[in-house]
mmCIF file of C-alpha atoms and ligand atoms in Angstrom:
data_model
loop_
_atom_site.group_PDB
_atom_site.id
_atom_site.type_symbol
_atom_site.label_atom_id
_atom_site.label_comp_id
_atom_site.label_asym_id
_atom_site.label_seq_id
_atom_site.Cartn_x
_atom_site.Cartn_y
_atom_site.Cartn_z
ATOM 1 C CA UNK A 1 4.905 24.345 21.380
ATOM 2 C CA UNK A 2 1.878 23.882 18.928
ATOM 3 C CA UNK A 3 2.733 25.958 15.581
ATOM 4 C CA UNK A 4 -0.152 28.473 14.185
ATOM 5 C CA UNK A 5 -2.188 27.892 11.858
ATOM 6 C CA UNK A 6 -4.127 30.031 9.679
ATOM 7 C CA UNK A 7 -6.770 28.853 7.561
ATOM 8 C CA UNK A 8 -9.096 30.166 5.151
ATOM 9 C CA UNK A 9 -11.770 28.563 4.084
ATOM 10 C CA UNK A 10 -13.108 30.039 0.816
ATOM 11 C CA UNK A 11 -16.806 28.344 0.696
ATOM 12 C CA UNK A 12 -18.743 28.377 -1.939
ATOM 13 C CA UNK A 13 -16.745 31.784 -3.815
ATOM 14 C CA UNK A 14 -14.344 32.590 -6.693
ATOM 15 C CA UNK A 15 -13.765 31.689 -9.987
ATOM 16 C CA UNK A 16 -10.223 30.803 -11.106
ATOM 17 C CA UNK A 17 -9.351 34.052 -12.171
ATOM 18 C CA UNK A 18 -10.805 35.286 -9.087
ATOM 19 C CA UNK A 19 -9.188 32.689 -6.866
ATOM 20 C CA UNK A 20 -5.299 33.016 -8.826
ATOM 21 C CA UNK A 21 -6.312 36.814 -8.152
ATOM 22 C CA UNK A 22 -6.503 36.397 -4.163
ATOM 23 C CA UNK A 23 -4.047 33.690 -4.050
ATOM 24 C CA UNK A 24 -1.551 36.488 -5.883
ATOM 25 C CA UNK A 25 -1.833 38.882 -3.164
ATOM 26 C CA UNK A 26 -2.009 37.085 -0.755
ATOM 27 C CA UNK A 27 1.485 35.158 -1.476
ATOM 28 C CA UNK A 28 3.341 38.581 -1.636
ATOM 29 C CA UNK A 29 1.632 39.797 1.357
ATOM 30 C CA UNK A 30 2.341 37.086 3.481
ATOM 31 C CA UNK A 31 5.571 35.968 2.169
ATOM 32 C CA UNK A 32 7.851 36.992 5.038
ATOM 33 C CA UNK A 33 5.800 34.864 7.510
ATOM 34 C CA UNK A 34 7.751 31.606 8.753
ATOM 35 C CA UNK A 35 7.013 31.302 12.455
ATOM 36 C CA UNK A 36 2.862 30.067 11.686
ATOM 37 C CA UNK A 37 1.422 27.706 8.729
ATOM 38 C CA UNK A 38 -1.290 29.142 6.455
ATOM 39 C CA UNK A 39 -3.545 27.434 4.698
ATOM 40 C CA UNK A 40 -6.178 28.182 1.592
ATOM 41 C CA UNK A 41 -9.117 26.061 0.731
ATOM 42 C CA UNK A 42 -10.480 27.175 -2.331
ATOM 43 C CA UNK A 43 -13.230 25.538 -4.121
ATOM 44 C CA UNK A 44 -12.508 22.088 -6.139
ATOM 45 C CA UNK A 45 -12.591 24.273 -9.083
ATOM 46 C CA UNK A 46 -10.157 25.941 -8.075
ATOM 47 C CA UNK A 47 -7.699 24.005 -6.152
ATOM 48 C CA UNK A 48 -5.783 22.648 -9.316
ATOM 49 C CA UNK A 49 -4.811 26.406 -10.400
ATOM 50 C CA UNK A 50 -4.394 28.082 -7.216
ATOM 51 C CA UNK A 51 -2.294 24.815 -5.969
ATOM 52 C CA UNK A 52 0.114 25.463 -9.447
ATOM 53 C CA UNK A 53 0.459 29.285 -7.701
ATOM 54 C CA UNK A 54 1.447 27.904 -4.217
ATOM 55 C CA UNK A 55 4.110 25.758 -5.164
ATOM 56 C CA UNK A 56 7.099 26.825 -3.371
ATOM 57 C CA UNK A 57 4.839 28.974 -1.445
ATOM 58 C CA UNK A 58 4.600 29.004 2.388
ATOM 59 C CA UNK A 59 0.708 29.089 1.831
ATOM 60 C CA UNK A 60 -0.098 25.112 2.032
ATOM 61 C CA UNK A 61 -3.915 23.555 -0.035
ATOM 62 C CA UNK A 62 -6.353 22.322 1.422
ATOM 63 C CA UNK A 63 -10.138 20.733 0.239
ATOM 64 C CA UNK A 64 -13.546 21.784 2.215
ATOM 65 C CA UNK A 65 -14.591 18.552 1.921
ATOM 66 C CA UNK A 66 -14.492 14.877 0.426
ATOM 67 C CA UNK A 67 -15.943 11.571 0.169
ATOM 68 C CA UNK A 68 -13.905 8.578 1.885
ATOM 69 C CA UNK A 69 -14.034 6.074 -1.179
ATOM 70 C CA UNK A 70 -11.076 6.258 -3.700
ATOM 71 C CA UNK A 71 -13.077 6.312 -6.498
ATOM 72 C CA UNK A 72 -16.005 4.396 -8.341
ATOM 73 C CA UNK A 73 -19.748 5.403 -9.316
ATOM 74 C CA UNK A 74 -20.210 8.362 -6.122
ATOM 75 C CA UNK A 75 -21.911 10.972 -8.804
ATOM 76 C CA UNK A 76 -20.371 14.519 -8.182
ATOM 77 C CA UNK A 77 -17.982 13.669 -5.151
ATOM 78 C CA UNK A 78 -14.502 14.200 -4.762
ATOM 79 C CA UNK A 79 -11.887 11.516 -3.541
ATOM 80 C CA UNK A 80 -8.663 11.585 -1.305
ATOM 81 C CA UNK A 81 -6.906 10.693 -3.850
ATOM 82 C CA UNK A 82 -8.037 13.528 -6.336
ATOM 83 C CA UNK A 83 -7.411 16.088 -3.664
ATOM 84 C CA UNK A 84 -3.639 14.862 -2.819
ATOM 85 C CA UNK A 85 -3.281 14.937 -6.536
ATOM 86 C CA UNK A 86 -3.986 18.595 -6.885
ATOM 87 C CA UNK A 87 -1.313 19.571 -4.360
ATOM 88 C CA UNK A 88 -4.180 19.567 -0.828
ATOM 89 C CA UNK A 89 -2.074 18.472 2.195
ATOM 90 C CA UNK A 90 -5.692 19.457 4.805
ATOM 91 C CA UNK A 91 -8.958 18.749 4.017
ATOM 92 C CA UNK A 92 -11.985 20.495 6.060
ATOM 93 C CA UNK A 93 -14.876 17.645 7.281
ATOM 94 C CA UNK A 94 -17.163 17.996 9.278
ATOM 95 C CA UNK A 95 -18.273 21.804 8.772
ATOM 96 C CA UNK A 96 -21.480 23.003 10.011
ATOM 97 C CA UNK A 97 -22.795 23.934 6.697
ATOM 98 C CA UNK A 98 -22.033 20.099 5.906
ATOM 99 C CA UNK A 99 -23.620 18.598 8.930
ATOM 100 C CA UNK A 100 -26.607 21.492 8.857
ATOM 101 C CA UNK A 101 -27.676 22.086 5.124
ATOM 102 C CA UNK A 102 -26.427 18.336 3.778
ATOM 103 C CA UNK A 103 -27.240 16.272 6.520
ATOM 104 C CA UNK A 104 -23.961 15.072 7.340
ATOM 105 C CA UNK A 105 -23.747 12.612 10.377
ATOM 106 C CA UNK A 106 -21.101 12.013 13.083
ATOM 107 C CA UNK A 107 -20.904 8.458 11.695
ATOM 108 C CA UNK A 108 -20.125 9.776 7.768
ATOM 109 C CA UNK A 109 -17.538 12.459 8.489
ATOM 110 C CA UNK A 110 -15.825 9.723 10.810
ATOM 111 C CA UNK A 111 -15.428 7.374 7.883
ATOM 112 C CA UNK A 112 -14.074 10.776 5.791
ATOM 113 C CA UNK A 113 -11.651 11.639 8.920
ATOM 114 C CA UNK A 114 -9.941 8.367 8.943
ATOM 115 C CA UNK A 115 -9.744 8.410 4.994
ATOM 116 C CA UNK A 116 -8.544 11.373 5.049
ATOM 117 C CA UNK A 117 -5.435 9.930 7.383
ATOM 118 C CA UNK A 118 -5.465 7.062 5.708
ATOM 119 C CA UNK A 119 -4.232 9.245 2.375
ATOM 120 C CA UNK A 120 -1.646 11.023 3.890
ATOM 121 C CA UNK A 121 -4.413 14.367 4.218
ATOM 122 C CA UNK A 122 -4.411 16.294 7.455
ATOM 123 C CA UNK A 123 -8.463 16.160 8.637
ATOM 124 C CA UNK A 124 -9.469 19.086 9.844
ATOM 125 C CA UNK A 125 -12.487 18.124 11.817
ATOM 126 C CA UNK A 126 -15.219 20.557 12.515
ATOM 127 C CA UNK A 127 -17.302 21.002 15.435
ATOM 128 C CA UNK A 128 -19.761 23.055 17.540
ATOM 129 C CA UNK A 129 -22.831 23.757 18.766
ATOM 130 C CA UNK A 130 -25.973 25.602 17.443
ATOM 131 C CA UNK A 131 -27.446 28.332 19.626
ATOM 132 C CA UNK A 132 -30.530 26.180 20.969
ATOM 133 C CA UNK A 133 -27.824 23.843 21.923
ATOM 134 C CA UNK A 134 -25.885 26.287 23.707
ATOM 135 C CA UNK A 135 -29.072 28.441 25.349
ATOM 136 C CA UNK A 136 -30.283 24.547 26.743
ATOM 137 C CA UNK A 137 -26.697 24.165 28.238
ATOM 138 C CA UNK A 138 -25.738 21.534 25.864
ATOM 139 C CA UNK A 139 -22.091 23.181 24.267
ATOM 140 C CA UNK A 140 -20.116 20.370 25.712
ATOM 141 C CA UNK A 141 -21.816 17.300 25.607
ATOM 142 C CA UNK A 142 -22.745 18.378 21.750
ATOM 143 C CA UNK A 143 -18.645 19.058 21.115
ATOM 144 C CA UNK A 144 -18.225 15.846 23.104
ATOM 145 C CA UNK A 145 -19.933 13.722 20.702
ATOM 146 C CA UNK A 146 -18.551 15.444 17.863
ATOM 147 C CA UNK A 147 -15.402 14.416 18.851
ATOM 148 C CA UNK A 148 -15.612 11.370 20.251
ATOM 149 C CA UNK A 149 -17.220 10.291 17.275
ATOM 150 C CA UNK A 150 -15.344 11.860 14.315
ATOM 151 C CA UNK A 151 -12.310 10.512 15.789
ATOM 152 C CA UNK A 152 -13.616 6.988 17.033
ATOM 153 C CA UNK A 153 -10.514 4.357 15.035
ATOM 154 C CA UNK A 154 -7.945 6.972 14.506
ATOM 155 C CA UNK A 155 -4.755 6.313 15.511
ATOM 156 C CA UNK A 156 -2.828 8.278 18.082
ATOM 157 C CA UNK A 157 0.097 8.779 15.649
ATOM 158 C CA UNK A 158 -2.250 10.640 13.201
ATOM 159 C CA UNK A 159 -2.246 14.179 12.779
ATOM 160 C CA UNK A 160 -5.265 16.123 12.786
ATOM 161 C CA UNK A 161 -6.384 19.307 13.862
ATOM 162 C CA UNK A 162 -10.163 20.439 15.564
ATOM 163 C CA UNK A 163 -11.529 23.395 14.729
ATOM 164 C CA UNK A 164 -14.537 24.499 16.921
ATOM 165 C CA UNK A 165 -17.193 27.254 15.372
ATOM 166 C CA UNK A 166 -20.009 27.526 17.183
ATOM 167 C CA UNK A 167 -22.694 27.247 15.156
ATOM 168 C CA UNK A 168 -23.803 30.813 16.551
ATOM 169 C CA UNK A 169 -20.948 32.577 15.166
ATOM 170 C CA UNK A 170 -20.560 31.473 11.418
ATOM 171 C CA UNK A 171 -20.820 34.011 9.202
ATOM 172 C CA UNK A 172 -23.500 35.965 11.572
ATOM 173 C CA UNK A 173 -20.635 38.690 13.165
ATOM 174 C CA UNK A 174 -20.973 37.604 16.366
ATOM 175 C CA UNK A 175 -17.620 35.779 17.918
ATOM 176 C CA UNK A 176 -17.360 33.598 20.743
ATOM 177 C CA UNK A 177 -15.683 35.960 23.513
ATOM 178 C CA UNK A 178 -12.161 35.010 23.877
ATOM 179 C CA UNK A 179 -12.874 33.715 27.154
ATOM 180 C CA UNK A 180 -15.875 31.460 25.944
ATOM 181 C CA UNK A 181 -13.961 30.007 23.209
ATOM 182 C CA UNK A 182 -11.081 28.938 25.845
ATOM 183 C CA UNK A 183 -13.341 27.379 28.256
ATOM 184 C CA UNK A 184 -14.404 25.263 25.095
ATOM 185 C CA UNK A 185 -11.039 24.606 23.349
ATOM 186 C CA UNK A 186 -9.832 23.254 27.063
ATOM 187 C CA UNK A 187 -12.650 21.215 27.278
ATOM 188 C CA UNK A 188 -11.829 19.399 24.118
ATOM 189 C CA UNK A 189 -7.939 19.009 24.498
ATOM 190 C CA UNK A 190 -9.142 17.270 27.555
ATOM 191 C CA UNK A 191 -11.370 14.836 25.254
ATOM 192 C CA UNK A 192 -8.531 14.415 22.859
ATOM 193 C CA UNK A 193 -6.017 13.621 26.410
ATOM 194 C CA UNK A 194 -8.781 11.100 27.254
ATOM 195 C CA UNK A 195 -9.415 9.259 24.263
ATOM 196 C CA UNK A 196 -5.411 9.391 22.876
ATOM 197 C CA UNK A 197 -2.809 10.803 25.700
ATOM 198 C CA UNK A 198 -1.656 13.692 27.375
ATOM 199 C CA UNK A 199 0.981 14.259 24.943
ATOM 200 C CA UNK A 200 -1.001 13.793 22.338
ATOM 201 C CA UNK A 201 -3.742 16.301 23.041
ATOM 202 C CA UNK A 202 -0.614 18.836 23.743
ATOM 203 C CA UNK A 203 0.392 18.167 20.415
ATOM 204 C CA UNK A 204 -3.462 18.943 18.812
ATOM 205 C CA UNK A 205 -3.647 22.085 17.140
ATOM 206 C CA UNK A 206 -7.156 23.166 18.279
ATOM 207 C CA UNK A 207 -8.241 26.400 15.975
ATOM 208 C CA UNK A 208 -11.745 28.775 16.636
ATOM 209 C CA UNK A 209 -14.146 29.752 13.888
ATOM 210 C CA UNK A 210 -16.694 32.122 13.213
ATOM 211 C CA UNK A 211 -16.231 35.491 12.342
ATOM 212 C CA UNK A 212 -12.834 35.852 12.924
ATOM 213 C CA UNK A 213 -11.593 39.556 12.104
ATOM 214 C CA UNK A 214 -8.881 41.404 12.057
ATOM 215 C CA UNK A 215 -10.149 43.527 14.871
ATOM 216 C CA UNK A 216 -10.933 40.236 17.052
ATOM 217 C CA UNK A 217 -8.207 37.734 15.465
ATOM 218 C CA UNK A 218 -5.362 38.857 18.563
ATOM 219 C CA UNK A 219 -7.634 38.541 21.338
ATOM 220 C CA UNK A 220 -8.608 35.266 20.213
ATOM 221 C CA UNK A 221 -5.438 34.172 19.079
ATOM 222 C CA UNK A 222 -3.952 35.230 22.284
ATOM 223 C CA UNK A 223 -5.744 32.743 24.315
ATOM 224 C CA UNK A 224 -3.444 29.539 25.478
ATOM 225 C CA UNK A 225 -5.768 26.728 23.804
ATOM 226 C CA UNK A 226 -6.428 28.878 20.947
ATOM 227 C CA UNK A 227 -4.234 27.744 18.273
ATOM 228 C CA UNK A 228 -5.332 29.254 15.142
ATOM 229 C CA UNK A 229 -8.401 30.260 13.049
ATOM 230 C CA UNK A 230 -10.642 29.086 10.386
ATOM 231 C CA UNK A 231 -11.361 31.717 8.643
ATOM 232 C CA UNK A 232 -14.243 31.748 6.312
ATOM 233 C CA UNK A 233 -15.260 35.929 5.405
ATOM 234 C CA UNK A 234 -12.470 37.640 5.934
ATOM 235 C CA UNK A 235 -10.077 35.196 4.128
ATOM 236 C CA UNK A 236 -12.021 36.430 0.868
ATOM 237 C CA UNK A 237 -10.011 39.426 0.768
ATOM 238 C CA UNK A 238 -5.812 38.968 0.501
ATOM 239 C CA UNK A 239 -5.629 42.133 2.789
ATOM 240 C CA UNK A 240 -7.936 40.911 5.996
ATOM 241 C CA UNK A 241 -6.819 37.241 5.805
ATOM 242 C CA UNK A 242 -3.111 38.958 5.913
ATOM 243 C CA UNK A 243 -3.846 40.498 8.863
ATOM 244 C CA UNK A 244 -5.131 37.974 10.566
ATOM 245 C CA UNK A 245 -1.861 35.766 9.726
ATOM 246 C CA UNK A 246 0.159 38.863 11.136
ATOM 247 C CA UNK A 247 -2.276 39.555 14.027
ATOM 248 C CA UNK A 248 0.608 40.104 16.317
ATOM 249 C CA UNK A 249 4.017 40.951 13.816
ATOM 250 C CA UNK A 250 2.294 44.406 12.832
ATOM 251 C CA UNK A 251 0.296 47.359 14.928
HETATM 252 P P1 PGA B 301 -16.982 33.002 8.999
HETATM 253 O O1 PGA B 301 -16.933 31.425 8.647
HETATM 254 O O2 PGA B 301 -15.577 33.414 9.350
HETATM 255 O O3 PGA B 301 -17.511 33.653 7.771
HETATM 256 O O4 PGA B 301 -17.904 33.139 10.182
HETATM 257 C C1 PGA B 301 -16.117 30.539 9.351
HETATM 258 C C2 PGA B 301 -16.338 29.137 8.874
HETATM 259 O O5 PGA B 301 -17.505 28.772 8.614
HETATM 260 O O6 PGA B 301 -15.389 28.339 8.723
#
């Protein structure tokens, strides 16, 4: 069975009072959760303080992004090595607001992927079409690629987790239906069967994005390929990312 997981991914908002605010709540709220892993990615400024609260926490850290060198002259980038350091165990790559508004290619967030690994940080690659891609029929050979090539050198042992967000669906209020999302999250746990094994792409925790709610987060979560959310919104608030942790322990 493929354990939950709930992640929130903060974007570009919060100070650190703000953040140590959130992350607060959010640990008392939550605290009585053991069956599902949660996860907050805060920004860098952030992650050092809010990482200090979660210690001994169930709530694990995670980084929305990185560059795949250790260190050396890379002018406002952030290592692997920086990011373990402050406590991340996941790091984000791959995002659409990466790819879309920074130009990030299949090629680059593959050499961050296996860097990620490669430091002991769970990658949490991104994909997902836009909706031209989708209207011109062109969802799965668009998450193909993505895949294929993010992944392309990792080794079967590694762990990693996919989220898909359709393009589409970020931050606009409109969700994939649970049904569409399905079709899509089957379609790439038979990618990740074809390019590693069967097993394997059982193993894959395969989580949907874009405007995950409360009201939406069951029906969603419900699905059998479905196997968590990245949540980017509603995680701004301790009380709606709760609920979507407890989507099905409370009415
Ligand atoms: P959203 O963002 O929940 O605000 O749509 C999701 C994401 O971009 O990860």
């Amino acid at each position: 069975m493929r354990r939950l997981l709930i992640a929130g991914n903060w974007k570009m908002h919060k100070t650190v009072p703000e953040a140590l605010e959130l992350v607060r709540e959010l640990k008392t709220l939550v605290s009585d959760v053991t069956d599902r892993d949660i996860l907050v990615c805060p920004p860098f400024t952030a992650l050092y303080p809010v990482g200090r609260e979660l210690k001994s926490s169930n709530i694990a850290l995670g980084g929305q992004n990185m560059f795949y060198e250790e260190q050396g002259a890379f002018t406002g980038e952030i290592s692997p090595l920086m990011l373990k350091d402050v406590g991340c165990s996941y790091v984000i790559l791959g995002h659409s607001e990466r790819r879309h508004i920074f130009g990030e290619t299949d090629e680059l967030i593959n050499r961050k992927v296996i860097s990620a690994d490669e430091h002991g940080l769970i990658p949490i690659l991104c994909v997902g079409e836009t909706l031209e891609e989708r209207e011109a029929g062109e969802t799965e050979k668009v998450v193909e690629r993505q895949v294929r090539e993010g992944l392309k050198g990792l080794s079967p042992e590694s762990e990693l987790v996919i989220a898909y967000e359709p393009v589409w669906a970020i931050g606009t209020g409109k969700t994939a239906t649970p049904e569409l999302a399905q079709e899509v999250h089957s379609f790439i746990r038979g990618i990740l069967s074809d390019l590693f094994s069967e097993e394997k792409a059982g193993k894959t925790r395969i989580l949907y994005g874009g405007s995950v709610k409360p009201e939406n987060a069951k029906g969603l979560l419900e699905m059998p390929d479905i196997d968590g959310a990245l949540v980017g919104g509603a995680s701004l608030k301790a009380e709606s990312f709760a609920k979507i942790v407890k989507f099905d322990l409370e009415e």
